[in-house]
PDB file of C-alpha atoms in Angstrom:
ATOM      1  CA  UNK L1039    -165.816  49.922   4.420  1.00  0.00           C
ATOM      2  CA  UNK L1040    -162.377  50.092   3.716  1.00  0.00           C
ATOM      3  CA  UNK L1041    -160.089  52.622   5.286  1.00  0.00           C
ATOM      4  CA  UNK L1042    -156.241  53.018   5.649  1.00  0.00           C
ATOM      5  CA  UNK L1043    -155.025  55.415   9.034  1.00  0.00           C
ATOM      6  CA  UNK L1044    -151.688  56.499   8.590  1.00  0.00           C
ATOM      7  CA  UNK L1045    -149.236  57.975  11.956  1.00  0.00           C
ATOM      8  CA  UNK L1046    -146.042  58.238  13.114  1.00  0.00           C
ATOM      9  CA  UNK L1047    -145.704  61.376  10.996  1.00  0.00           C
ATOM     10  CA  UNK L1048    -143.529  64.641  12.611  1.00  0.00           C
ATOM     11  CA  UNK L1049    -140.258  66.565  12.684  1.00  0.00           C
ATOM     12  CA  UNK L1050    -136.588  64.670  12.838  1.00  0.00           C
ATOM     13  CA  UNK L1051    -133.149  66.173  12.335  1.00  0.00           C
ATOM     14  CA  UNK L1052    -131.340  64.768   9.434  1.00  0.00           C
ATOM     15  CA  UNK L1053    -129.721  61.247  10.206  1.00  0.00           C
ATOM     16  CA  UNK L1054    -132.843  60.802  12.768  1.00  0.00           C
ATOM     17  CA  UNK L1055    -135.134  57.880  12.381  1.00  0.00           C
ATOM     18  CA  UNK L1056    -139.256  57.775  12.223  1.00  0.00           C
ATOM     19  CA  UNK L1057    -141.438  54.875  11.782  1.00  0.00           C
ATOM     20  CA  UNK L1058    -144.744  55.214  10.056  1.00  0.00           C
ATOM     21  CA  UNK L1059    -148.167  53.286  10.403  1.00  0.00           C
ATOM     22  CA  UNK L1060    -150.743  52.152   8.048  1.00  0.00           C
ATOM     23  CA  UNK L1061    -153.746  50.996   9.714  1.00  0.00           C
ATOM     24  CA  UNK L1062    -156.269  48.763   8.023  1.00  0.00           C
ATOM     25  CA  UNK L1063    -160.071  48.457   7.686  1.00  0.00           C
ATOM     26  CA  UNK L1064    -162.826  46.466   6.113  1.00  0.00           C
ATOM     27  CA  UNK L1065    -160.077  44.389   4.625  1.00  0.00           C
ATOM     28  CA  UNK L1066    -156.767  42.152   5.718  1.00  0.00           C
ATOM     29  CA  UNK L1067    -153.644  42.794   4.334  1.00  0.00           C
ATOM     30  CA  UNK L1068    -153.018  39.317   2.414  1.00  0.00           C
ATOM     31  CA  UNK L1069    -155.764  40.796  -0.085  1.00  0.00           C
ATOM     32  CA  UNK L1070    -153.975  43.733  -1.295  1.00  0.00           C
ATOM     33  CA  UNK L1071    -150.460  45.417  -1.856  1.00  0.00           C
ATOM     34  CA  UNK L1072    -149.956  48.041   0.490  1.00  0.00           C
ATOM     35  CA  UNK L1073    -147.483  50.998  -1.100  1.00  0.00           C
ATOM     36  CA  UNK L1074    -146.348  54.049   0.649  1.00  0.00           C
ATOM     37  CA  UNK L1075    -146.247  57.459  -1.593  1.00  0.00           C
ATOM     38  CA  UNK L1076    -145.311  60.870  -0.828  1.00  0.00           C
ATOM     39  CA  UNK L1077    -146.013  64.360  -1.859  1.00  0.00           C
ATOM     40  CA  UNK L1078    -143.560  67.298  -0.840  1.00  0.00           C
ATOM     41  CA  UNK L1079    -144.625  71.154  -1.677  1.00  0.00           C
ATOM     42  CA  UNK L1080    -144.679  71.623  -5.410  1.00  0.00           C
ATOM     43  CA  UNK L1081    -143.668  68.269  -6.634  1.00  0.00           C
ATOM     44  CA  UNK L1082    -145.471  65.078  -7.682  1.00  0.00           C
ATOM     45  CA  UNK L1083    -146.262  62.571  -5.469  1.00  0.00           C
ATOM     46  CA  UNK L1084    -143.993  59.934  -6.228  1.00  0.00           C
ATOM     47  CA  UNK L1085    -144.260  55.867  -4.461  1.00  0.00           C
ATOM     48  CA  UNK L1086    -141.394  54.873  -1.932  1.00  0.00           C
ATOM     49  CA  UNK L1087    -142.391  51.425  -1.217  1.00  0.00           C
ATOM     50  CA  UNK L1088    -144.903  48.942  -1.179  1.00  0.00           C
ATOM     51  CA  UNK L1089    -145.481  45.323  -0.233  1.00  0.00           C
ATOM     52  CA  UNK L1090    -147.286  42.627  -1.856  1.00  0.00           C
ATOM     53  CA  UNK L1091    -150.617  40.634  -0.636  1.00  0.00           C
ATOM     54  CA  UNK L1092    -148.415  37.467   0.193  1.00  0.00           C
ATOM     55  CA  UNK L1093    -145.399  39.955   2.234  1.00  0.00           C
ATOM     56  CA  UNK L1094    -143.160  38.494   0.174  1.00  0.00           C
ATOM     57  CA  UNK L1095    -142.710  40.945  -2.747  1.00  0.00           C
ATOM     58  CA  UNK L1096    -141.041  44.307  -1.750  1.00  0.00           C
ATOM     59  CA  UNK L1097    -140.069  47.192  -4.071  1.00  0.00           C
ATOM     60  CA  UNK L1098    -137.987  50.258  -2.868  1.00  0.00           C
ATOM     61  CA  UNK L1099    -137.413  53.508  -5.030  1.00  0.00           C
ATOM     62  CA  UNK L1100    -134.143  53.968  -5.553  1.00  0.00           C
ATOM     63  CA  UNK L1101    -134.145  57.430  -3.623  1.00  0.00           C
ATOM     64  CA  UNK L1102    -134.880  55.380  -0.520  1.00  0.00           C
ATOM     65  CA  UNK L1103    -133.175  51.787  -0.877  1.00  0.00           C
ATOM     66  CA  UNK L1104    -130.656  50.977   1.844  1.00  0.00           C
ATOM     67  CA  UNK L1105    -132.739  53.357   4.406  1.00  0.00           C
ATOM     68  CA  UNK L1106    -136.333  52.394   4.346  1.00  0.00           C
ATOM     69  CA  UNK L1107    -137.967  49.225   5.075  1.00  0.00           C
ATOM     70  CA  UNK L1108    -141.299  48.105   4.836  1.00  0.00           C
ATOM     71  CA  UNK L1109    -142.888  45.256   7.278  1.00  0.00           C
ATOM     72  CA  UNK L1110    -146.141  44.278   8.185  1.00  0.00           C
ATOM     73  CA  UNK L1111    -148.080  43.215  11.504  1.00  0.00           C
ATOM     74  CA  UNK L1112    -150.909  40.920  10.570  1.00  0.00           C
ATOM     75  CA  UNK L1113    -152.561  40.227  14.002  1.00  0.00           C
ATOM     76  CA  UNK L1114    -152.693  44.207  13.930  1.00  0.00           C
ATOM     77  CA  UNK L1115    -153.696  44.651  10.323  1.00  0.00           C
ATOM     78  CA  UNK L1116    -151.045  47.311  10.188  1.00  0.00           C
ATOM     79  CA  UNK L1117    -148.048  48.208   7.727  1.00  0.00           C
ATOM     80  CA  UNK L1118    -145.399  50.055   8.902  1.00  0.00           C
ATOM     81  CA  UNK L1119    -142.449  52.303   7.267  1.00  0.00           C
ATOM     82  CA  UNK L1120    -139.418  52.376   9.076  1.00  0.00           C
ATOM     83  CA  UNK L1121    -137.174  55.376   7.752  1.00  0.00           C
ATOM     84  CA  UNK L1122    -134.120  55.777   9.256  1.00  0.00           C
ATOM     85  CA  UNK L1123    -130.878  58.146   7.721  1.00  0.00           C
ATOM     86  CA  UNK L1124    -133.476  60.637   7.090  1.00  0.00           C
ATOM     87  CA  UNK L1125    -132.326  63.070   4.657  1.00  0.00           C
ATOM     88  CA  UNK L1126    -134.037  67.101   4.439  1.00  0.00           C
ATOM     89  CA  UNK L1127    -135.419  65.683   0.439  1.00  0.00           C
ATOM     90  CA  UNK L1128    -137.319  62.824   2.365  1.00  0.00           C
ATOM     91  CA  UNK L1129    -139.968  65.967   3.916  1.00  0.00           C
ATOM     92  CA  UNK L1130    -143.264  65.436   2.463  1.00  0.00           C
ATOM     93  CA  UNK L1131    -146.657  64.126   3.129  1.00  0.00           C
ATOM     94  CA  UNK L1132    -146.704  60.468   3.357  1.00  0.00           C
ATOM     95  CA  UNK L1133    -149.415  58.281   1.964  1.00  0.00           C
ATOM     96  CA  UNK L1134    -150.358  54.485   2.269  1.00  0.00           C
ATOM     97  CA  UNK L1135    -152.351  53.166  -0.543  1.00  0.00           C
ATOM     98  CA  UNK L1136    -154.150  49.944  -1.521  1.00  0.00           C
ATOM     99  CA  UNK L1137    -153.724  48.092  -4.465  1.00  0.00           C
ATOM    100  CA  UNK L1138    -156.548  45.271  -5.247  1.00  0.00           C
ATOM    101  CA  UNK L1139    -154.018  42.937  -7.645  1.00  0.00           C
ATOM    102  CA  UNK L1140    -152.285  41.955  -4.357  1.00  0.00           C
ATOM    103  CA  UNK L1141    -149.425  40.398  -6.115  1.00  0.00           C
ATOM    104  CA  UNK L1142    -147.837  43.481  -8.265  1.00  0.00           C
ATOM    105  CA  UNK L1143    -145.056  45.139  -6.685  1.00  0.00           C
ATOM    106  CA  UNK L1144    -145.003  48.364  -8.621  1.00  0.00           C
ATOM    107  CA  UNK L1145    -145.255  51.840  -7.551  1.00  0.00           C
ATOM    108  CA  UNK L1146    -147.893  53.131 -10.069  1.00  0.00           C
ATOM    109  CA  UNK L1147    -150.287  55.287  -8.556  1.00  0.00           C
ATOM    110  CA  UNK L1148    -153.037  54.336 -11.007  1.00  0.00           C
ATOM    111  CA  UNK L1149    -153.152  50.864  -9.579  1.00  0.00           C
ATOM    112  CA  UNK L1150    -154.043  52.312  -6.054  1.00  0.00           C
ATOM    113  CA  UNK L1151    -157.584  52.311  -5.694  1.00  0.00           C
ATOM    114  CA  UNK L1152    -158.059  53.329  -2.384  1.00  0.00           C
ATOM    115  CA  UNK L1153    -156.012  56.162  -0.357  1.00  0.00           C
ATOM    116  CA  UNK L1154    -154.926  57.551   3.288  1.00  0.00           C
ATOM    117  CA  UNK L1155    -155.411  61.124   5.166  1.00  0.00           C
ATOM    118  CA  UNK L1156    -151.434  61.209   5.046  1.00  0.00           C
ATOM    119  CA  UNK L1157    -148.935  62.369   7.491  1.00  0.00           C
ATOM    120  CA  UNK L1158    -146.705  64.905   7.247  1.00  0.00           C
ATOM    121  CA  UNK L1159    -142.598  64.078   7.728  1.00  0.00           C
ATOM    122  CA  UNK L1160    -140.167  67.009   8.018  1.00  0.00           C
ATOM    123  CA  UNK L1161    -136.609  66.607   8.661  1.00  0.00           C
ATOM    124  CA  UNK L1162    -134.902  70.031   9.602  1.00  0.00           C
ATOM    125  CA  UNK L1163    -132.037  70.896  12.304  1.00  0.00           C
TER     126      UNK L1163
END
């Protein structure tokens, strides 16, 4: 069946760096776009990034362009989130997601059929 494992989560003081992980399952990566969403305490969750089937097509929100970037590992089946200039707004509950129409780009959570656990990112001094 098809799962997605996120890690990496945990705390960072502002200007730190974290990288995340999005393990896949029951599927390869070159079948679906892979986004990353997050969720922080009393607001919507809202997508950061995602990457298309090919690993060609990359979309950012504009919240996070210039300091996130999103990559891939295909011999490990795994996505990854590298966040670095971490900011106290970027705390929240991370998500990967997977999106069956491999070649959108967009960061519509309706178009995510299947979801991780999530891991939780707090940046505090």
């Amino acid at each position: 069946q098809l799962q997605l494992v996120e890690s990496g989560g945990g705390l960072v003081q502002p200007g730190g760096s974290l990288r995340l992980s999005c393990a896949a399952s029951g599927f390869t990566l070159n079948a679906y776009t892979i986004g990353w969403f997050r969720q922080a305490p009393g607001k919507e969750r809202e997508g950061v990034s995602c990457l298309s089937g090919s690993g060609v097509g990359k979309n950012y929100a504009d919240s996070v362009k210039g300091r996130f970037t999103i990559s891939r590992d295909n011999a490990k089946n795994t996505v990854y989130l590298q966040m670095d200039s971490l900011k106290p707004e970027d705390t929240a509950v991370y998500y990967c997601a997977a999106n069956p129409s491999s070649w959108r780009i967009d960061l519509d959570m309706a178009h995510y059929a299947y979801w991780g656990q999530g891991t939780q990112v707090t940046v505090s001094s």
